[in-house]
XYZ file of C-alpha atoms in Angstrom:
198
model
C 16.873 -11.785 -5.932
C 13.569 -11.769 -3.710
C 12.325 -8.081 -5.792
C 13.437 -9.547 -8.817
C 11.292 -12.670 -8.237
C 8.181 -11.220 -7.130
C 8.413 -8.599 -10.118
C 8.734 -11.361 -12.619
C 6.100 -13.278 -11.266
C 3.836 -9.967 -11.537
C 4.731 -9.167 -14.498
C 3.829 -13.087 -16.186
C 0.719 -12.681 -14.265
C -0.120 -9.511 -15.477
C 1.261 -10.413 -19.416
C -0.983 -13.448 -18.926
C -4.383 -11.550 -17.779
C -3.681 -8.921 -19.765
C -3.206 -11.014 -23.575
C -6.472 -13.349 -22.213
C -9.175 -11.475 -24.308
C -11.017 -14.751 -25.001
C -11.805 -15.312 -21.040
C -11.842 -11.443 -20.798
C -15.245 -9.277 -20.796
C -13.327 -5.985 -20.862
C -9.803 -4.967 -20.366
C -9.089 -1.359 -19.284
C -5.842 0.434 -18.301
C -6.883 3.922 -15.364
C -4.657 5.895 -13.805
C -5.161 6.239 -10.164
C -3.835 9.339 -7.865
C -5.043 10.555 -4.440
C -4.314 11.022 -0.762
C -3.040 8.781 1.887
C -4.342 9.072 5.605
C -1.847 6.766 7.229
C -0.084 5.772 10.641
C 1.789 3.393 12.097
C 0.053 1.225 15.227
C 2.631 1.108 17.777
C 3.522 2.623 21.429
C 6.971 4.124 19.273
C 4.642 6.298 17.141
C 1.819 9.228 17.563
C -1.943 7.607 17.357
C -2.937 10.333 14.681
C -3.016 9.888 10.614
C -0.986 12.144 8.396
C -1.316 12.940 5.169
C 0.676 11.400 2.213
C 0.063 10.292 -1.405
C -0.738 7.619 -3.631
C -0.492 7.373 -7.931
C -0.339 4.951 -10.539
C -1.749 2.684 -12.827
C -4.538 0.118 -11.971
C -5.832 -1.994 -15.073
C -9.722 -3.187 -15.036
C -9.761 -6.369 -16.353
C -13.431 -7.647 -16.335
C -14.217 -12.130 -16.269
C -18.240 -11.768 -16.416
C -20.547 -8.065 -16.042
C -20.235 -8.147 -12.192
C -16.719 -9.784 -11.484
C -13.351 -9.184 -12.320
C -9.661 -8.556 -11.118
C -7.399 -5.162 -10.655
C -3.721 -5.828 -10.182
C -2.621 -2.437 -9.548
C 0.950 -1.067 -8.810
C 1.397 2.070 -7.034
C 3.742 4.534 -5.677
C 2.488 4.751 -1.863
C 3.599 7.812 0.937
C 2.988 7.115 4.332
C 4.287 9.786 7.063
C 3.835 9.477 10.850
C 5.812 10.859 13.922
C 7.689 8.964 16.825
C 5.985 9.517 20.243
C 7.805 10.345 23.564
C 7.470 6.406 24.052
C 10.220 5.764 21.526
C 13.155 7.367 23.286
C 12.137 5.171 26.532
C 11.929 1.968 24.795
C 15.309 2.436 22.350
C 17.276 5.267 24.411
C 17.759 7.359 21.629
C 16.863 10.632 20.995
C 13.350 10.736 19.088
C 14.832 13.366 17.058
C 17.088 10.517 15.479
C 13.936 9.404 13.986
C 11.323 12.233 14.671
C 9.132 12.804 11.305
C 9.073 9.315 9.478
C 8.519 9.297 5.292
C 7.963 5.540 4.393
C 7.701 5.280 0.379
C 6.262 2.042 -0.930
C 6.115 0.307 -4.317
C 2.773 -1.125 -3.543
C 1.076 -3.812 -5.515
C -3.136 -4.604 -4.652
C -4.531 -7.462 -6.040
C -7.558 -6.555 -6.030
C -10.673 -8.518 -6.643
C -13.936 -6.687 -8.316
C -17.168 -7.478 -7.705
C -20.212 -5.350 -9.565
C -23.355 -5.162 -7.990
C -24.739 -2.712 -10.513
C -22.510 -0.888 -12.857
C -21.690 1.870 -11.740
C -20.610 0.466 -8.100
C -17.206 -1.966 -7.705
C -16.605 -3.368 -4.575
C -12.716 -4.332 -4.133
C -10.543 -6.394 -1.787
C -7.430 -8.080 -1.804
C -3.961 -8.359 -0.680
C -1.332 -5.445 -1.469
C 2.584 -6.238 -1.220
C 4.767 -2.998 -0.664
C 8.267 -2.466 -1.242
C 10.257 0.196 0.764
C 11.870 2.269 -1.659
C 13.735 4.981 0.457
C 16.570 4.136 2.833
C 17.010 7.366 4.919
C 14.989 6.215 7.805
C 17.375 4.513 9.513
C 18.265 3.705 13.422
C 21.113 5.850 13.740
C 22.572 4.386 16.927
C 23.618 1.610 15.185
C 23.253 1.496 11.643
C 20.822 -0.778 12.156
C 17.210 -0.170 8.844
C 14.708 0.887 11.475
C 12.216 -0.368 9.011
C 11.837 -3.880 7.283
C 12.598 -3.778 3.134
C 8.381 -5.329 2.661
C 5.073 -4.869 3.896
C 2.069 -7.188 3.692
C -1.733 -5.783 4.061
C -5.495 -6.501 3.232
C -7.272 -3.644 1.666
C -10.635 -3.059 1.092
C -13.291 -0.724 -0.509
C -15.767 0.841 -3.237
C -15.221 2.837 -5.938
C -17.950 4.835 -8.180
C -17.309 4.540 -11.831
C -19.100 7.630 -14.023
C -18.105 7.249 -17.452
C -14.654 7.233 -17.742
C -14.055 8.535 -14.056
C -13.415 6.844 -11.133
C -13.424 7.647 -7.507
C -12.567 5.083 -5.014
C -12.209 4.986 -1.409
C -10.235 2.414 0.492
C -8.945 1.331 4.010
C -5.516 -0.676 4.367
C -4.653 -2.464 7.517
C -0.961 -4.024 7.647
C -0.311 -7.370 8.950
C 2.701 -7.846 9.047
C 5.415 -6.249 12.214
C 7.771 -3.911 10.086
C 9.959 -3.172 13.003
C 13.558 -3.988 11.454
C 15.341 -3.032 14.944
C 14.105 -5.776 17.412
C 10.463 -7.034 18.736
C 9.773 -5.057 21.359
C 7.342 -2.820 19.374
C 5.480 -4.432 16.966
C 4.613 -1.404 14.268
C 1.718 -1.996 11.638
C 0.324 0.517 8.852
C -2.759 1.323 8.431
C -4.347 3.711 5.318
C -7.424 5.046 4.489
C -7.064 6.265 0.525
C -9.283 8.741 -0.930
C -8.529 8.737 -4.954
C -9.455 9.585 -8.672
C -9.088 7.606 -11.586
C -9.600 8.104 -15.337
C -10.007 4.564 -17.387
C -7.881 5.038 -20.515
Protein backbone atom coordinates (compact mmCIF):
# COMPACT_ATOMS: atom_id res chain seq x y z
CA UNK A 1 0.00 0.00 0.00
CA UNK A 2 3.17 2.18 1.03
CA UNK A 3 4.67 1.73 -3.10
CA UNK A 4 1.37 2.29 -4.24
CA UNK A 5 1.10 5.56 -2.26
CA UNK A 6 4.30 7.09 -2.94
CA UNK A 7 3.83 6.20 -6.79
CA UNK A 8 0.54 7.97 -6.88
CA UNK A 9 1.70 10.83 -5.16
CA UNK A 10 4.65 10.99 -7.89
CA UNK A 11 2.80 10.52 -10.45
CA UNK A 12 0.01 13.71 -9.43
CA UNK A 13 3.11 15.60 -8.84
CA UNK A 14 4.63 14.89 -11.91
CA UNK A 15 0.94 15.15 -14.04
CA UNK A 16 0.73 18.47 -12.20
CA UNK A 17 4.36 19.99 -13.18
CA UNK A 18 4.26 18.48 -16.20
CA UNK A 19 0.46 20.07 -17.66
CA UNK A 20 1.73 23.66 -15.80
CA UNK A 21 2.98 25.37 -19.08
CA UNK A 22 1.68 28.76 -17.90
CA UNK A 23 4.23 28.79 -14.71
CA UNK A 24 6.61 26.72 -16.97
CA UNK A 25 9.69 28.36 -18.98
CA UNK A 26 10.49 25.07 -20.73
CA UNK A 27 9.47 21.54 -20.32
CA UNK A 28 11.81 18.80 -21.63
CA UNK A 29 11.68 14.98 -21.39
CA UNK A 30 16.05 13.31 -21.57
CA UNK A 31 16.93 10.09 -21.21
CA UNK A 32 19.64 9.48 -18.78
CA UNK A 33 22.11 6.24 -18.74
CA UNK A 34 25.57 5.79 -17.15
CA UNK A 35 27.71 4.10 -14.53
CA UNK A 36 27.37 3.63 -10.88
CA UNK A 37 30.53 3.69 -8.52
CA UNK A 38 28.86 2.49 -5.36
CA UNK A 39 29.44 0.79 -1.83
CA UNK A 40 27.96 0.18 1.13
CA UNK A 41 29.59 2.02 4.51
CA UNK A 42 29.69 -0.61 7.01
CA UNK A 43 32.33 -2.98 8.98
CA UNK A 44 29.99 -6.10 7.08
CA UNK A 45 31.18 -4.85 3.66
CA UNK A 46 34.64 -4.18 1.59
CA UNK A 47 35.63 -0.20 1.72
CA UNK A 48 36.08 -0.21 -2.20
CA UNK A 49 33.36 1.02 -5.00
CA UNK A 50 32.19 -1.32 -7.69
CA UNK A 51 30.83 -0.72 -10.69
CA UNK A 52 27.05 -0.86 -11.56
CA UNK A 53 24.52 1.06 -13.71
CA UNK A 54 22.06 3.64 -13.86
CA UNK A 55 19.13 4.55 -16.90
CA UNK A 56 16.06 6.31 -17.32
CA UNK A 57 14.12 9.18 -17.89
CA UNK A 58 14.69 12.62 -16.17
CA UNK A 59 12.28 15.51 -17.43
CA UNK A 60 13.73 19.31 -17.40
CA UNK A 61 11.12 21.32 -16.40
CA UNK A 62 12.39 24.99 -16.30
CA UNK A 63 10.29 27.99 -13.58
CA UNK A 64 12.59 31.12 -14.70
CA UNK A 65 16.19 30.96 -17.19
CA UNK A 66 18.34 29.87 -14.18
CA UNK A 67 15.94 27.69 -11.94
CA UNK A 68 13.94 24.81 -12.29
CA UNK A 69 13.04 21.19 -11.07
CA UNK A 70 14.04 17.44 -12.41
CA UNK A 71 11.95 14.68 -10.93
CA UNK A 72 13.68 11.84 -12.37
CA UNK A 73 12.99 8.03 -11.98
CA UNK A 74 15.63 5.60 -12.53
CA UNK A 75 16.60 2.07 -12.60
CA UNK A 76 19.76 2.10 -10.11
CA UNK A 77 22.63 -1.06 -9.71
CA UNK A 78 24.65 -0.98 -6.83
CA UNK A 79 27.16 -4.08 -6.20
CA UNK A 80 29.56 -4.42 -3.24
CA UNK A 81 31.17 -7.47 -1.41
CA UNK A 82 30.86 -8.67 2.33
CA UNK A 83 34.20 -8.36 4.23
CA UNK A 84 35.73 -11.05 6.56
CA UNK A 85 33.96 -8.81 9.34
CA UNK A 86 30.55 -10.14 8.37
CA UNK A 87 30.96 -13.79 9.26
CA UNK A 88 32.25 -12.54 12.89
CA UNK A 89 29.47 -10.28 13.55
CA UNK A 90 26.40 -12.73 12.07
CA UNK A 91 28.22 -16.31 12.22
CA UNK A 92 27.44 -17.17 8.91
CA UNK A 93 29.40 -18.02 6.20
CA UNK A 94 30.19 -14.76 4.02
CA UNK A 95 29.64 -16.89 1.12
CA UNK A 96 25.82 -16.87 2.16
CA UNK A 97 25.97 -13.36 1.12
CA UNK A 98 29.43 -12.87 -0.64
CA UNK A 99 28.87 -10.61 -3.96
CA UNK A 100 25.78 -8.30 -3.16
CA UNK A 101 23.49 -6.87 -6.41
CA UNK A 102 21.09 -4.23 -4.83
CA UNK A 103 18.61 -2.95 -7.74
CA UNK A 104 16.74 0.23 -6.97
CA UNK A 105 13.74 2.05 -8.46
CA UNK A 106 15.21 5.36 -7.63
CA UNK A 107 13.38 8.62 -7.75
CA UNK A 108 15.74 12.28 -7.42
CA UNK A 109 14.01 15.25 -6.94
CA UNK A 110 16.17 17.24 -8.08
CA UNK A 111 16.36 20.97 -7.91
CA UNK A 112 18.15 23.05 -10.96
CA UNK A 113 19.82 25.97 -10.62
CA UNK A 114 21.55 27.77 -13.95
CA UNK A 115 24.33 29.88 -13.49
CA UNK A 116 24.92 30.30 -17.20
CA UNK A 117 23.32 28.05 -19.68
CA UNK A 118 25.14 25.67 -20.41
CA UNK A 119 25.99 24.69 -16.58
CA UNK A 120 23.00 23.10 -14.10
CA UNK A 121 23.80 22.62 -10.74
CA UNK A 122 21.41 19.85 -9.05
CA UNK A 123 20.50 18.62 -5.57
CA UNK A 124 17.84 16.97 -3.92
CA UNK A 125 16.49 14.02 -2.22
CA UNK A 126 16.24 10.52 -4.14
CA UNK A 127 13.82 7.67 -2.70
CA UNK A 128 14.83 4.05 -3.89
CA UNK A 129 12.88 1.04 -3.99
CA UNK A 130 14.56 -2.45 -3.76
CA UNK A 131 13.38 -4.31 -6.58
CA UNK A 132 15.22 -7.75 -6.33
CA UNK A 133 14.66 -10.17 -3.46
CA UNK A 134 17.56 -12.71 -3.83
CA UNK A 135 19.77 -11.12 -1.33
CA UNK A 136 18.56 -12.56 1.49
CA UNK A 137 20.02 -13.76 5.12
CA UNK A 138 19.90 -17.30 4.56
CA UNK A 139 20.23 -18.45 8.16
CA UNK A 140 17.01 -17.44 8.80
CA UNK A 141 14.96 -16.27 6.13
CA UNK A 142 15.29 -13.20 7.48
CA UNK A 143 15.56 -9.80 3.90
CA UNK A 144 19.14 -8.92 4.73
CA UNK A 145 18.25 -5.65 3.18
CA UNK A 146 15.39 -3.09 4.02
CA UNK A 147 12.48 -2.81 0.97
CA UNK A 148 13.59 1.56 0.78
CA UNK A 149 16.40 3.74 0.78
CA UNK A 150 16.58 7.47 1.50
CA UNK A 151 19.67 9.75 0.16
CA UNK A 152 20.79 13.40 -0.74
CA UNK A 153 22.42 13.70 -4.06
CA UNK A 154 24.23 16.27 -5.51
CA UNK A 155 26.02 17.58 -8.70
CA UNK A 156 26.57 19.41 -12.22
CA UNK A 157 25.75 18.53 -15.40
CA UNK A 158 26.99 20.23 -18.87
CA UNK A 159 24.23 20.70 -21.31
CA UNK A 160 25.62 21.04 -25.25
CA UNK A 161 22.75 21.21 -27.40
CA UNK A 162 20.69 18.47 -26.95
CA UNK A 163 23.38 16.44 -24.87
CA UNK A 164 23.87 16.14 -21.48
CA UNK A 165 26.56 14.89 -19.26
CA UNK A 166 26.17 14.96 -15.60
CA UNK A 167 28.14 13.89 -12.75
CA UNK A 168 26.77 13.20 -9.32
CA UNK A 169 27.62 11.91 -5.74
CA UNK A 170 24.83 10.08 -3.55
CA UNK A 171 25.28 9.59 0.11
CA UNK A 172 22.47 7.36 1.91
CA UNK A 173 21.01 8.30 5.12
CA UNK A 174 19.16 6.06 6.07
CA UNK A 175 20.55 2.27 7.98
CA UNK A 176 19.30 -0.40 5.36
CA UNK A 177 20.33 -3.25 7.52
CA UNK A 178 16.96 -5.40 7.56
CA UNK A 179 18.69 -8.17 9.93
CA UNK A 180 19.31 -6.28 13.28
CA UNK A 181 21.38 -2.94 14.36
CA UNK A 182 24.50 -4.02 14.96
CA UNK A 183 25.88 -2.76 11.59
CA UNK A 184 24.48 0.17 10.43
CA UNK A 185 25.02 -0.10 6.33
CA UNK A 186 24.63 3.18 4.16
CA UNK A 187 25.11 3.64 0.21
CA UNK A 188 26.98 5.83 -1.21
CA UNK A 189 27.29 6.59 -5.36
CA UNK A 190 29.21 8.59 -7.42
CA UNK A 191 27.27 8.57 -11.11
CA UNK A 192 28.99 9.41 -14.19
CA UNK A 193 26.10 9.72 -17.07
CA UNK A 194 24.80 10.89 -20.58
CA UNK A 195 21.68 12.30 -21.47
CA UNK A 196 19.93 13.32 -24.70
CA UNK A 197 16.86 15.99 -24.10
CA UNK A 198 14.06 14.72 -26.35
Amino acid sequence: MKRIIFFGAFLSFFFIASSSSSFAQGIKLAIHAGANMGKLEGKSFEDEFQLGYHFGVAPEIMFSPKWGIQPEVLFNQTNTTTSSDFEDIYKVSANELKDVKLNYLSIPLMLSYKPVSFITLQAGPQFSILMNKHSTFLENGKEAFKNGDFSMVGGAQVNILKLRVYGRYGIGLANINDIDKRDNWKSQTVQLGVGIAL
